[in-house]
Coordinates of C-alpha atoms in Angstrom, one line a residue:
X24 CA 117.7 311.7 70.1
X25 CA 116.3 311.1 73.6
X26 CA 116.8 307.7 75.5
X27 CA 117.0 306.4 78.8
X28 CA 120.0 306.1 79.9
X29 CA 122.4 304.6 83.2
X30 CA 125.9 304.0 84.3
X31 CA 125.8 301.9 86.8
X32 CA 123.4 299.5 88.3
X33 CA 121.4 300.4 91.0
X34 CA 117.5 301.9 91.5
X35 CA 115.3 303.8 89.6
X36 CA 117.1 306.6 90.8
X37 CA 119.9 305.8 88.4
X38 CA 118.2 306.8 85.1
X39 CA 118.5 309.3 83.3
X40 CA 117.3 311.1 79.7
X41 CA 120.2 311.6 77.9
X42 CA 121.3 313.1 74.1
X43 CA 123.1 310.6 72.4
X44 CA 123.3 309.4 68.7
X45 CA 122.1 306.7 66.5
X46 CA 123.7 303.6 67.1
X47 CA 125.5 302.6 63.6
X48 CA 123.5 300.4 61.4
X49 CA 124.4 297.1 61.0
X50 CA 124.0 293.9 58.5
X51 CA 120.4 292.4 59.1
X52 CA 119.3 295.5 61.1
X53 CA 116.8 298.5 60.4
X54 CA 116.4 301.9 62.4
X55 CA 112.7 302.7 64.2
X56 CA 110.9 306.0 64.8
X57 CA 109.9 304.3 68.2
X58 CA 106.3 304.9 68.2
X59 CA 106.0 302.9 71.9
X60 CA 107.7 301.0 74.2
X61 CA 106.6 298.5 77.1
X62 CA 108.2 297.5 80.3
X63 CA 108.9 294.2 81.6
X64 CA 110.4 293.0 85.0
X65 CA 113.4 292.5 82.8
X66 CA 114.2 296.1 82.5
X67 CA 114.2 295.9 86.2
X68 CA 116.7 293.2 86.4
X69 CA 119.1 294.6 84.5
X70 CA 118.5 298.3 85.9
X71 CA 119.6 296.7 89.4
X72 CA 122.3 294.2 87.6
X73 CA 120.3 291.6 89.1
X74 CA 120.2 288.6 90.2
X75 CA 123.9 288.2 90.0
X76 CA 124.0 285.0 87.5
X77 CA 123.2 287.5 84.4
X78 CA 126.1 289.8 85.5
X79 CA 128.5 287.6 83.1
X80 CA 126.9 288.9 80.2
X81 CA 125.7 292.1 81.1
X82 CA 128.7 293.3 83.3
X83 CA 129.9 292.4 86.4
X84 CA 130.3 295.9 88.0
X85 CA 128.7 298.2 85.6
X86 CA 126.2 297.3 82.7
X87 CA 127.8 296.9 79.6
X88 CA 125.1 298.3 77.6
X89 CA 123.7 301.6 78.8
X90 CA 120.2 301.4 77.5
X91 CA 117.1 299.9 78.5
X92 CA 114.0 298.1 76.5
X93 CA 113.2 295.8 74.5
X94 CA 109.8 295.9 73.8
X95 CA 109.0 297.9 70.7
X96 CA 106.6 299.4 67.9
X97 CA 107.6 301.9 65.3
X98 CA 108.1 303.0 61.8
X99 CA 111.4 302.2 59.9
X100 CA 113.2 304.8 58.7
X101 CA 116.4 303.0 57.7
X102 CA 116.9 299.8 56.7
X103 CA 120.4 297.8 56.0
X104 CA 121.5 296.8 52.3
X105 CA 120.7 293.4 53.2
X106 CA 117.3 293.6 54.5
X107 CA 114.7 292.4 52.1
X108 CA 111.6 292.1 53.7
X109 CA 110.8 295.3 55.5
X110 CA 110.8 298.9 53.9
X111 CA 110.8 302.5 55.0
X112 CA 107.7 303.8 56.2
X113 CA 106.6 300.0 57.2
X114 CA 104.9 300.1 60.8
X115 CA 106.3 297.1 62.8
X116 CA 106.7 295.8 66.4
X117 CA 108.7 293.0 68.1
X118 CA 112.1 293.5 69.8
X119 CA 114.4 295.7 69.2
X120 CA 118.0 297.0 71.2
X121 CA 117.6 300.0 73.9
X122 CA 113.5 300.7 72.9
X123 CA 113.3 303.5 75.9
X124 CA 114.4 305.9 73.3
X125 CA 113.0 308.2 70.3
X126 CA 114.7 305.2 67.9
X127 CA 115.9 302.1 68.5
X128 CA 118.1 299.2 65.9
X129 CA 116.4 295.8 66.0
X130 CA 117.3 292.9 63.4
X131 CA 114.8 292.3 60.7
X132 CA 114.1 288.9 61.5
X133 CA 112.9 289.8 64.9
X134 CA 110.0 292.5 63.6
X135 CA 106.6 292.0 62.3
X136 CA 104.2 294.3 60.5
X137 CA 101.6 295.7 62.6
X138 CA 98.0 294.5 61.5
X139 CA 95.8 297.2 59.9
X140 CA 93.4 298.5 62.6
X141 CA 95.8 297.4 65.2
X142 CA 97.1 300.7 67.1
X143 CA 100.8 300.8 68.0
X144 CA 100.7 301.0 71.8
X145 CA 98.9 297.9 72.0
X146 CA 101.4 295.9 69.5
X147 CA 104.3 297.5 71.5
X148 CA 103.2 295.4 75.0
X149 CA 102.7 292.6 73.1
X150 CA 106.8 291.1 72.3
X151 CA 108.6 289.6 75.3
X152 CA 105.2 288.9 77.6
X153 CA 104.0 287.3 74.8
X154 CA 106.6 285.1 73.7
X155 CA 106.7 284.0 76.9
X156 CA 103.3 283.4 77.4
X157 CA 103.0 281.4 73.9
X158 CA 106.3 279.2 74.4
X159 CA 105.4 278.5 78.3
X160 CA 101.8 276.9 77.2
X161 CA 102.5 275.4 73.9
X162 CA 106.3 274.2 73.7
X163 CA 107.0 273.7 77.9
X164 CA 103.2 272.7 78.9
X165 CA 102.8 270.5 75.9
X166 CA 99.2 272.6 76.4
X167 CA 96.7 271.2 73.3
X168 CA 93.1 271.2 72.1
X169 CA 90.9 270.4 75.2
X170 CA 93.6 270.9 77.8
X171 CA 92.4 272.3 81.1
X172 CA 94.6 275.0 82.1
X173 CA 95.2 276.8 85.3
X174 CA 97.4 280.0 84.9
X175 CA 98.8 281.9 88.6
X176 CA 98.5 285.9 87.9
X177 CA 96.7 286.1 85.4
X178 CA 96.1 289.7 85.4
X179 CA 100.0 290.9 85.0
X180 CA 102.0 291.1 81.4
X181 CA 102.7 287.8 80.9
X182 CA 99.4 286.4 82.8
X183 CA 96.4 288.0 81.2
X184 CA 98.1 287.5 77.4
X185 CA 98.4 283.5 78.6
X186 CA 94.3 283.3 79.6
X187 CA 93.9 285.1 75.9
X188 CA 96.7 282.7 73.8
X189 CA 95.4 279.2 76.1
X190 CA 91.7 280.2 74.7
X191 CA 93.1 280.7 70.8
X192 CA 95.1 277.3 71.0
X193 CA 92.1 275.7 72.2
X194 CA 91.9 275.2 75.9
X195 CA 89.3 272.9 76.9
X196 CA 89.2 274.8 80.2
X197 CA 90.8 278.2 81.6
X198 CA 91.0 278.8 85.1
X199 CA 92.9 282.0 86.1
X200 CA 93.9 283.1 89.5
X201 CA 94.0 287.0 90.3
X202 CA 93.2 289.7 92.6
X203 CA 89.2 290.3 93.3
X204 CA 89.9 293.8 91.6
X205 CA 91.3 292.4 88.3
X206 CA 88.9 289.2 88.3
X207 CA 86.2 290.8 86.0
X208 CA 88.3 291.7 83.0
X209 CA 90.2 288.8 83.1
X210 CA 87.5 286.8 83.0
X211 CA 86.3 288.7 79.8
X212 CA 89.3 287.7 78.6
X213 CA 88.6 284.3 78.1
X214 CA 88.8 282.5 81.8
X215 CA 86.1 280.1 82.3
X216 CA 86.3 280.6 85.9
X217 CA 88.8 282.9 88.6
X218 CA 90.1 282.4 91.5
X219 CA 90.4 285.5 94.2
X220 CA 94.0 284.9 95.5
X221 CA 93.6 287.5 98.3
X222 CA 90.3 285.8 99.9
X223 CA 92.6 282.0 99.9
X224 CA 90.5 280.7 96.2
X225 CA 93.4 279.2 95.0
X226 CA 94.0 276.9 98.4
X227 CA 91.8 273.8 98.2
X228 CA 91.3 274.1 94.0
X229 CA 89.4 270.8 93.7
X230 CA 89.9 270.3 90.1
X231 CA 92.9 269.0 88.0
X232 CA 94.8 270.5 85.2
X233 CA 96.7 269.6 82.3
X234 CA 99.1 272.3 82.1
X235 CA 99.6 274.8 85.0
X236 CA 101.1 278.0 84.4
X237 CA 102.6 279.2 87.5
X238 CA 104.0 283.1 86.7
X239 CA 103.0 284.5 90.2
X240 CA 105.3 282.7 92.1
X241 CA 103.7 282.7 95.6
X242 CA 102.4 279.1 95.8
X243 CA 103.8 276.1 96.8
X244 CA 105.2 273.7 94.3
X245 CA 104.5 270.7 96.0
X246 CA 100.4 271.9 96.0
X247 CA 100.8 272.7 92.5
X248 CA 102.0 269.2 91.4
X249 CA 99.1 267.8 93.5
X250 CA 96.8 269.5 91.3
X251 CA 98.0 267.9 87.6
X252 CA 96.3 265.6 85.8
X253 CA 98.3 262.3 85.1
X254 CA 100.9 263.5 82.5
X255 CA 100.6 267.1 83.0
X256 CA 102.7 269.9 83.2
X257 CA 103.8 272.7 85.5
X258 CA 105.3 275.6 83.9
X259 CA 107.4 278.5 86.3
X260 CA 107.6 281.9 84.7
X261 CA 109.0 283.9 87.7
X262 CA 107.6 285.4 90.4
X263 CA 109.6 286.7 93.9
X264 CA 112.6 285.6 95.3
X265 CA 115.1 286.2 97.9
X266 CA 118.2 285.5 96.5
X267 CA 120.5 287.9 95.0
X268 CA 122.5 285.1 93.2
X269 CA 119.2 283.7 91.7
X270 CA 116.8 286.1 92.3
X271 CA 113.4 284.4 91.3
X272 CA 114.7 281.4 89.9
X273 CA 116.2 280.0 93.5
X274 CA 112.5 278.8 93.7
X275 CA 112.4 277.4 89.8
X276 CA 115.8 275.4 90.4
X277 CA 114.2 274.2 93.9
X278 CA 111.1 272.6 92.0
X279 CA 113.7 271.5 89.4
X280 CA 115.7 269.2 91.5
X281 CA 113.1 267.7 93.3
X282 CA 111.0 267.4 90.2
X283 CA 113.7 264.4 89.4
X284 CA 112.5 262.0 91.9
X285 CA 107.9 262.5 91.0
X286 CA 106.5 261.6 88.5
X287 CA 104.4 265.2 87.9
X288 CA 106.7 267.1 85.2
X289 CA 107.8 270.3 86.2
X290 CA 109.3 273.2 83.9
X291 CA 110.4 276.6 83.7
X292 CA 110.7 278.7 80.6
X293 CA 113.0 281.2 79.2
X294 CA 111.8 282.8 76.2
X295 CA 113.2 283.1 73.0
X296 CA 113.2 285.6 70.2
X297 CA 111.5 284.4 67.3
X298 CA 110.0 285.9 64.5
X299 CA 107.9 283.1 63.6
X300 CA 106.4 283.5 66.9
X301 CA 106.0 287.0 66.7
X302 CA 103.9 286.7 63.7
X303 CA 101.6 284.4 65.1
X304 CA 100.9 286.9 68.1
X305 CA 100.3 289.2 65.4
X306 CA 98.1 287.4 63.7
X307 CA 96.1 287.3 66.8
X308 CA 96.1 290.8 67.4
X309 CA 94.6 291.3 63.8
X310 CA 91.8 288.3 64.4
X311 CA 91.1 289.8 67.6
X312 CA 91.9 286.9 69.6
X313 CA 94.5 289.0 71.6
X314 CA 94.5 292.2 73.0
X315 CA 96.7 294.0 75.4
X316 CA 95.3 295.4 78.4
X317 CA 97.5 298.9 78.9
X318 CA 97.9 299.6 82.7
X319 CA 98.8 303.5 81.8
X320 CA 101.0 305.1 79.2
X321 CA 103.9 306.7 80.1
X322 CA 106.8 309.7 78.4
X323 CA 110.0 308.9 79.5
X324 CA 110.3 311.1 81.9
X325 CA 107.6 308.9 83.8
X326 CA 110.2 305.9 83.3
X327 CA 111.6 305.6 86.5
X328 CA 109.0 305.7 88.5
X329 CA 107.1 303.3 86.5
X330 CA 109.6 300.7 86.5
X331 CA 109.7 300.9 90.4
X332 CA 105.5 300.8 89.9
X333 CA 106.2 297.4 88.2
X334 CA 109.3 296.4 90.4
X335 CA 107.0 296.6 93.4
X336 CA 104.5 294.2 91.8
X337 CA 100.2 293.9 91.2
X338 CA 100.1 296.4 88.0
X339 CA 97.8 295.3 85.7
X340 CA 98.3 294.7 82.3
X341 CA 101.4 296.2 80.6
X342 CA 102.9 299.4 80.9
X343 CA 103.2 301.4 78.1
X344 CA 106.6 303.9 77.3
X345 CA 105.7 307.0 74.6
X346 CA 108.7 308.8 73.7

């Protein structure tokens, strides 16, 4: 099969498409056809090995793992003896191991069946962004029925599924933050009002949320906490930074510490896998409550280039990988 492929860490440049076999099945796993893929800034971070703190898992001078992706939707075509709950020929998405390829081994638990009238590329951006985006509001922002939220790019992968999950769990209030570009459809997605970062909108906001979701990166904490309600919450996601050791989280660890000594509580996430999660984003996809907005589609030839597209930041939506 086909699949994306590197050596050592470094740019876009890197990658290749290499022939290489099926990875051996193992207990708790099944084989996909991979139908699509999506990209994430974490395919970035581990093309480039960094920031440096994830280099004791995933190698300190070369990756460990020569693959890429995570992201997937497909059809199983092999399942192992101790699988139960999935079959051959069932149409799934969730996460998987190496996804940039023609098939891909995930582990049952973290797969889902695809809701009818639900086409695969749109299940296939949904996994990591939106685990993130679900967790970040519901189990690090405390977010519940009536909250007033305020999410900070709102149009990028994690962003514009968090203005469509804080309307399903029943935000009182979404306000979104955006380019002027971007601010129509992702007000259609659910944002009662947005804010045009480029033309200064978000300086001066004079309201006050209950959970802010700050994935963008490019505003001050200290203005952020000014801007929670008594008992609310600001979430980081991500967003730029400058340190090679850290990379974006210099800035999370920054609000962190001096979180400790205010009373505003501030949080970052790291999502999990979870199945249970997944299903419930499925669920939304099949009541229509969530949709993905697909930036482009991509063969894997396009791959390189399209993870230095999303490395440079602004892309709308997900992009989505079509072996």
């Amino acid at each position: 099969m086909r699949a994306i492929r590197r050596s050592r860490y470094g740019g876009p440049e890197r990658l290749e498409i290499a022939e290489v076999e099926n990875e051996p099945l193992e207990a708790g796993q099944v084989r996909l056809r991979v139908a699509a893929a999506s990209l994430n800034p974490f395919e970035w971070h581990h093309m480039r090995g960094l920031p440096w703190m994830m280099r004791p898992t995933s190698g300190w001078r070369r990756p460990r793992n020569p693959g890429l992706g995570v992201d997937v939707a497909g059809v199983v075509t092999e399942v192992a003896d101790d699988v139960a709950d999935l079959r051959v020929g069932d149409a799934v998405f969730g996460v998987a191991r190496n996804s940039l390829a023609e098939s891909a081994t995930a582990r049952a638990e973290y797969l889902v069946r695809i809701p009818d009238g639900v086409e695969l590329e749109a299940a296939a951006a949904v996994p990591l962004a939106g685990l993130t985006a679900l967790q970040a509001l519901r189990d690090r922002g405390l977010m519940t029925g009536g909250s007033r939220v305020l999410i900070l790019g709102a149009a990028g992968g994690v962003g514009h599924y968090a203005v469509q999950i804080a309307r399903a769990l029943g935000a009182g209030r979404v306000v979104a933050s955006c380019s002027g570009r971007n601010a129509s459809w992702v007000q259609g997605l659910g944002a009662d009002r947005v804010l045009d970062y480029t033309q200064g909108e978000v300086d001066g906001i004079d309201e006050r949320f209950d959970v802010i979701l700050d994935i963008a990166g490019g505003v001050r904490i200290a203005y952020l906490r000014s801007l929670l309600a008594p008992g609310g919450s600001l979430v980081l996601v991500g967003g730029p930074g400058d340190g090679r050791l850290l990379g974006p989280a210099t800035r999370i660890f920054r609000g962190l510490i001096t979180s400790r000594f205010r009373r505003e509580r501030v949080v970052m996430v790291n999502a999990t896998w979870s199945g249970e999660d997944l299903a419930i984003l499925a669920r939304m996809l099949g009541d229509g409550s969530l949709r993905s907005v697909i930036h482009r589609e991509v063969g894997l030839t396009e791959v390189p280039a399209a993870i230095a597209e999303l490395e440079g930041g602004h892309v709308p939506g997900k992009i989505v990988v079509r072996p």
